[in-house]
Short mmCIF file of C-alpha atoms and ligand atoms in Angstrom, two decimals:
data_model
loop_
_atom_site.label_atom_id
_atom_site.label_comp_id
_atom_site.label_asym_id
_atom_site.label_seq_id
_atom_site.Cartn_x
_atom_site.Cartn_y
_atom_site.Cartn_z
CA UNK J 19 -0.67 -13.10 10.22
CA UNK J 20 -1.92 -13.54 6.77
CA UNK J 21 0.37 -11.35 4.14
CA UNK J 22 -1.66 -8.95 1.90
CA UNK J 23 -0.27 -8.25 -1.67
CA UNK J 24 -1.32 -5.35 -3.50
CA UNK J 25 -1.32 -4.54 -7.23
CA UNK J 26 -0.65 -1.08 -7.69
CA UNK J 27 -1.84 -0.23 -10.92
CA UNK J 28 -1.02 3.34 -11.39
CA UNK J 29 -1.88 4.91 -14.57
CA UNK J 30 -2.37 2.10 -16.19
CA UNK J 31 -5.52 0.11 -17.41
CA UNK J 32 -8.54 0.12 -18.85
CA UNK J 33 -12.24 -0.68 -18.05
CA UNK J 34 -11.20 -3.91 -20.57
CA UNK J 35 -8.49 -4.76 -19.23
CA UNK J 36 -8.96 -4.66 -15.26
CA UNK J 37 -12.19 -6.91 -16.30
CA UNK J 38 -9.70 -9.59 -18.21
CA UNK J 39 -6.99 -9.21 -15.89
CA UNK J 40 -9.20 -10.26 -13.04
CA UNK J 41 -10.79 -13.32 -15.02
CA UNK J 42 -6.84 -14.38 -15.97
CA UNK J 43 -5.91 -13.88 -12.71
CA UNK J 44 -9.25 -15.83 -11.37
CA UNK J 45 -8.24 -19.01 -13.67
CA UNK J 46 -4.43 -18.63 -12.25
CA UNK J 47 -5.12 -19.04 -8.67
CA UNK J 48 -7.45 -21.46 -6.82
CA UNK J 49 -10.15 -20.14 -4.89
CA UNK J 50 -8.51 -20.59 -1.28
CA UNK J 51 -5.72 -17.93 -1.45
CA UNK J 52 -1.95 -18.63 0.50
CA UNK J 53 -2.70 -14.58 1.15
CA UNK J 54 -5.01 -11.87 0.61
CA UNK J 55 -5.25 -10.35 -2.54
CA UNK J 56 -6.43 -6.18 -3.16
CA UNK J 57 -6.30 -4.93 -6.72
CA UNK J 58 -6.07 -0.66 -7.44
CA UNK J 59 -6.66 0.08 -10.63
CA UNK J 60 -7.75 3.30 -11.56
CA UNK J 61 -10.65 5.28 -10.47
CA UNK J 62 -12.56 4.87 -13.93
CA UNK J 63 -12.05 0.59 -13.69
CA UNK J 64 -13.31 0.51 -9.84
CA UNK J 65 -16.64 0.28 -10.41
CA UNK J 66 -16.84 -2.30 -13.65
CA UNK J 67 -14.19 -4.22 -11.19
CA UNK J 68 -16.23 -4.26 -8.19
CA UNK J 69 -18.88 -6.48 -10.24
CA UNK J 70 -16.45 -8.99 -11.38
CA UNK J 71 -14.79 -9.08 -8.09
CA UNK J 72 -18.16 -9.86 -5.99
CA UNK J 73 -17.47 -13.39 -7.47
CA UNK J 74 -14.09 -13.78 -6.30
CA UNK J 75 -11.71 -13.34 -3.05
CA UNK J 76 -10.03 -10.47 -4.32
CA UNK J 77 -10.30 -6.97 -3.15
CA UNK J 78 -10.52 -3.06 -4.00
CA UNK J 79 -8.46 -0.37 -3.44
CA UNK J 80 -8.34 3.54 -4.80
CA UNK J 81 -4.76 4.97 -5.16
CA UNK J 82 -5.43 8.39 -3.93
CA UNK J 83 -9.13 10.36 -1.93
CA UNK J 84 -9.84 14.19 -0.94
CA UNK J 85 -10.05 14.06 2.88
CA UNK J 86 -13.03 15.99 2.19
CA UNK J 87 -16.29 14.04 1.52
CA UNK J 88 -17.77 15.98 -0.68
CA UNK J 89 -17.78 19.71 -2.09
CA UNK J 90 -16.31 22.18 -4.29
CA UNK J 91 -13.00 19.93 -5.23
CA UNK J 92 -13.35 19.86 -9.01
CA UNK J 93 -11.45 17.32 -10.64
CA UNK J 94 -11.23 15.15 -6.91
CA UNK J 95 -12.65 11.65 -5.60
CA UNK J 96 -14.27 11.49 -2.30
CA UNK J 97 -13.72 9.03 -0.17
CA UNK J 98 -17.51 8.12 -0.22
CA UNK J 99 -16.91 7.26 -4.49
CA UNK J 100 -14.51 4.83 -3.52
CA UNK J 101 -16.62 3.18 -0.90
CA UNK J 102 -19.75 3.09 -3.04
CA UNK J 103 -17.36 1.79 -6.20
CA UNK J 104 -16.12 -1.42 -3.60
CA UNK J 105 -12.95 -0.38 -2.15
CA UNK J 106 -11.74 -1.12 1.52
CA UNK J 107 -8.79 -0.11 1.34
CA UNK J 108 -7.09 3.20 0.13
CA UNK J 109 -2.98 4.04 -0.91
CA UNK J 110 -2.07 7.37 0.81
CA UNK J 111 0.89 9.08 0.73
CA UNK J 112 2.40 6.90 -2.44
CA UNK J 113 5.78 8.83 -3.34
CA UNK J 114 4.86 9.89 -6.30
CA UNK J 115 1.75 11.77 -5.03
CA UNK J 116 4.29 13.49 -2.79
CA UNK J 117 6.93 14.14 -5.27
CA UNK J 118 5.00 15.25 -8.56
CA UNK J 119 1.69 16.30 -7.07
CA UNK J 120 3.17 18.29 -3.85
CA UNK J 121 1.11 15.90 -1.76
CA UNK J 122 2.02 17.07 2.10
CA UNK J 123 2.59 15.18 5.39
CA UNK J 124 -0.55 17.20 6.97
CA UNK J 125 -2.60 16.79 3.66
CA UNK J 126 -2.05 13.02 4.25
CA UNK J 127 -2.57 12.57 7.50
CA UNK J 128 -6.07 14.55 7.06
CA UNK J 129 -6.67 11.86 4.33
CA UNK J 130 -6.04 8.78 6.52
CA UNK J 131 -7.86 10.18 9.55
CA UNK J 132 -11.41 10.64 7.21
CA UNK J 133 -10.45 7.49 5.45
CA UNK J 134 -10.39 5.52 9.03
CA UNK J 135 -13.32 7.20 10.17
CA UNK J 136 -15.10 5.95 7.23
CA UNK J 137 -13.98 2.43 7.68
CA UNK J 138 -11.42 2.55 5.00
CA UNK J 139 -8.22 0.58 5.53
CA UNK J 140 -5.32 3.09 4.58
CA UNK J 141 -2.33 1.79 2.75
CA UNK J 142 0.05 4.31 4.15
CA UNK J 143 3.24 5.07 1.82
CA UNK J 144 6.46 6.05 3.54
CA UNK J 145 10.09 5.81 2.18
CA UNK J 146 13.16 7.55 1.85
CA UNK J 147 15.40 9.07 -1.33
CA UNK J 148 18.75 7.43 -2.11
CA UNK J 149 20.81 10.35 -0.89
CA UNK J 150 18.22 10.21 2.33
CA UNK J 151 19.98 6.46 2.74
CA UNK J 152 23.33 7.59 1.63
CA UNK J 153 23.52 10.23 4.31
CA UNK J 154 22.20 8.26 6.82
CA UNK J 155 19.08 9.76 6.88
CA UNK J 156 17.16 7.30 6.43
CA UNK J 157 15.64 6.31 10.25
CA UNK J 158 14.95 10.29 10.58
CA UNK J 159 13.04 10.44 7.04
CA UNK J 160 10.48 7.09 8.05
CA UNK J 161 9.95 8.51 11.58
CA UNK J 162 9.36 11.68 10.80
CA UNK J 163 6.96 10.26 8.31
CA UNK J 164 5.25 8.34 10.35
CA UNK J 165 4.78 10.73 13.35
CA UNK J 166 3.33 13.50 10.66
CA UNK J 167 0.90 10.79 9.20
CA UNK J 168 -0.52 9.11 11.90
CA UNK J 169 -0.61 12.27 14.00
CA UNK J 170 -3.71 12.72 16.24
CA UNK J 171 -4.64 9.20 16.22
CA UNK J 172 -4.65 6.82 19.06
CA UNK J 173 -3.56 3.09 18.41
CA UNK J 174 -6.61 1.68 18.71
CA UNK J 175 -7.69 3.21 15.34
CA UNK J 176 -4.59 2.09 13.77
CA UNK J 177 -4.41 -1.18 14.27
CA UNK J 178 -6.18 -2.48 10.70
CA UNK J 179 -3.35 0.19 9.39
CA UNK J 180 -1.14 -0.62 6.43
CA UNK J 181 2.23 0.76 6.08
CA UNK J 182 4.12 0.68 2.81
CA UNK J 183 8.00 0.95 3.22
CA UNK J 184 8.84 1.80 -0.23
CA UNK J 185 12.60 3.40 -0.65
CA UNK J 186 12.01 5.97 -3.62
CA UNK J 187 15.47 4.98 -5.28
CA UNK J 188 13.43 0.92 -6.09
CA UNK J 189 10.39 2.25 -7.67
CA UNK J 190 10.38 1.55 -11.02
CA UNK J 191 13.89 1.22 -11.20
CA UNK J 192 14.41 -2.59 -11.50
CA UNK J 193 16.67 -1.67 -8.12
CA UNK J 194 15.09 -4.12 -5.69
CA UNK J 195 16.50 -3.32 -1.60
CA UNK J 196 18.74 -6.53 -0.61
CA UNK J 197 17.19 -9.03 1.88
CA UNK J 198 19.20 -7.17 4.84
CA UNK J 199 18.03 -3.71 3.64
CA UNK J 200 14.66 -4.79 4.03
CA UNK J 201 15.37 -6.85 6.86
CA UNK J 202 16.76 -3.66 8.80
CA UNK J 203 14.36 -1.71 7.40
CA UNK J 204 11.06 -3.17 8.38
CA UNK J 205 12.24 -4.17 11.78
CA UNK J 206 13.59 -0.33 12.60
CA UNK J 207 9.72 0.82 11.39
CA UNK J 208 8.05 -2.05 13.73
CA UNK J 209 10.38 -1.27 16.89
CA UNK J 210 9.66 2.55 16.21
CA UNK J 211 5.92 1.55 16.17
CA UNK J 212 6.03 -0.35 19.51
CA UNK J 213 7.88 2.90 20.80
CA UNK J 214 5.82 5.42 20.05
CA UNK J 215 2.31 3.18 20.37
CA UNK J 216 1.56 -0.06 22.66
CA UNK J 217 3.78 -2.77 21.57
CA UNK J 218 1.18 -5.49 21.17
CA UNK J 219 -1.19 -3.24 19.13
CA UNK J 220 1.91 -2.21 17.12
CA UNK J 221 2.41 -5.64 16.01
CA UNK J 222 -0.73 -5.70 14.23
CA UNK J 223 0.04 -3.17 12.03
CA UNK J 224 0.92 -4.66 8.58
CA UNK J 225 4.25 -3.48 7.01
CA UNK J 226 4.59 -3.86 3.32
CA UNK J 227 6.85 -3.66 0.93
CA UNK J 228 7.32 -1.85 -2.32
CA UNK J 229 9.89 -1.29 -5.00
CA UNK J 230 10.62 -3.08 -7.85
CA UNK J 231 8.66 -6.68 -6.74
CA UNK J 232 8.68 -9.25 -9.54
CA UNK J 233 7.74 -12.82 -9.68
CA UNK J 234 11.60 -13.80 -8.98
CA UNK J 235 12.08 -11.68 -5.86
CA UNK J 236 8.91 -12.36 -4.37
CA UNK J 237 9.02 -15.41 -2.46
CA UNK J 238 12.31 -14.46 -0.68
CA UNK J 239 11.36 -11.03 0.09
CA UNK J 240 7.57 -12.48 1.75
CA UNK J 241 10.00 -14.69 3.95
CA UNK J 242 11.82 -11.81 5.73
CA UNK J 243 10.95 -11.00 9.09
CA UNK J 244 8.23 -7.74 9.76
CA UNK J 245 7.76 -8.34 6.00
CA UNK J 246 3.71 -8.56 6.29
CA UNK J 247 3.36 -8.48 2.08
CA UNK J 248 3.93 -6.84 -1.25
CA UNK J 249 2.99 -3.70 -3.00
CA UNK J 250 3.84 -4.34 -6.73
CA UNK J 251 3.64 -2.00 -9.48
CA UNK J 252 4.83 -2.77 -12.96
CA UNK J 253 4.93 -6.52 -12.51
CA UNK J 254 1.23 -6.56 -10.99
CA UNK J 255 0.06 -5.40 -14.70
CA UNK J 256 0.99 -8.78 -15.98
CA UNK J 257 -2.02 -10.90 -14.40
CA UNK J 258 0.20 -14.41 -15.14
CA UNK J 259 3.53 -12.54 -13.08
CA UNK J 260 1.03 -11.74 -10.81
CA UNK J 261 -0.37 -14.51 -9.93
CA UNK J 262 3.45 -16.10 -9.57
CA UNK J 263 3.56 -13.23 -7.33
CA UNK J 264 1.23 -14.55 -5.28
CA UNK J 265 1.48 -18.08 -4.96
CA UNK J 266 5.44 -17.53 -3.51
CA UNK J 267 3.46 -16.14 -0.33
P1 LIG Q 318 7.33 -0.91 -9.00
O1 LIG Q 318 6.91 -2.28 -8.48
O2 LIG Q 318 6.98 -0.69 -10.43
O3 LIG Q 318 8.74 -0.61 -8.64
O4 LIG Q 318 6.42 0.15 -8.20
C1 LIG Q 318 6.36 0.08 -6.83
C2 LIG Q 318 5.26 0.97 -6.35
O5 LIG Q 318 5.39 2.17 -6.40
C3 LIG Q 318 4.03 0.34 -5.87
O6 LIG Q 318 3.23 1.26 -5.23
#
């Protein structure tokens, strides 16, 4: 399957620069992409991006929706604003929506149920802390995780799915999980998957990961088995280390 490498932008960007970051990263890469390519920037850049982007192969996601579509949520983006502004895909559940914003299991899986129903691909964040690993937590942490997320739906709406396996203790830490941490990792999320769902629809769910990704890591982590692609933060600001990023797929 094709691998799918996301730039996670967080709080970072302007209107400016998503619109030169996306023309750098245009004259960087050729047309035909080794894999596909989704940029997140903020909410405010969506829009201005989506017009640049129309010209290109690259795609849109939002980092966060209401699971709500509209209403009295001051200060919140439906689901409907993201669509309108370009996006097909959406990250849910990111850790640090959970950890500094109180985001919930249930509050997420409410989010990816309205954001499949409205035919937006969910880029569902799961991961565990570094004591969670050190106590050997870690299998119970992603299951539980994944059972509370994806609860109520049936595999047939999950298949486009996207899950993010990023382990807290690599995010923004320069900490990147070995080869055989990943390795053991992904594969323990994709047999779990072909447990609890159909086995041949469970393969088509793409498993990502996240956590300290740079243009030097890249390549060998996109070679590891039930590694389906990337989701980059602080290296996907730079659109040249980006681009590196993706041509190692
Ligand atoms: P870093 O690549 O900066 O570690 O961030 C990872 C991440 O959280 C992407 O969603």
């Amino acid at each position: 399957m094709q691998k799918l490498i996301i730039a996670n932008w967080k709080m970072n960007g302007t209107v400016q620069d998503a619109i030169k970051w996306i023309a750098e990263l245009q004259k960087r890469l050729d047309s035909i992409l080794p894999s596909e390519v989704v940029v997140a920037p903020p909410f405010t850049a969506l829009y201005s991006a989506q017009v640049i982007l129309q010209e290109t192969p690259f795609k849109l996601a939002g980092q966060n929706m209401h699971w709500e579509s509209t209403g009295a949520f001051t200060g919140e983006v439906s689901p409907l604003f993201l669509k309108e502004a370009g996006c097909q895909y959406v990250i849910l559940g990111h850790s640090e929506r959970r950890s500094i914003f109180g985001e919930t299991d249930e509050g997420i899986n409410k989010k990816i149920i309205t954001a499949m129903t409205l035919d937006l691909i969910p880029i569902f964040c799961i991961g565990e802390t570094e004591m969670e690993r050190q106590e050997g937590q870690m299998g119970f942490i992603l299951e539980n995780q994944i059972r509370k997320g994806l609860k109520g739906l049936h595999i047939h709406d999950i298949s486009d799915l996207v899950i993010a396996y990023e382990p807290i203790w690599a995010i923004g830490t320069g900490l990147t999980a070995t080869p055989s941490q990943i390795e053991e990792t992904h594969g323990y999320i994709r047999n779990f998957l072909e447990k609890f769902y159909d086995a041949p629809m469970a393969r088509k769910i793409r498993i990502l990961y996240g956590g300290s990704v740079n243009e030097n890591n890249a390549g060998v982590i996109l070679k590891i088995k039930n590694v389906d692609g990337l989701l980059v933060g602080g290296a996907s600001l730079d659109a040249q280390k980006f681009a590196k990023i993706v041509k190692s797929g």
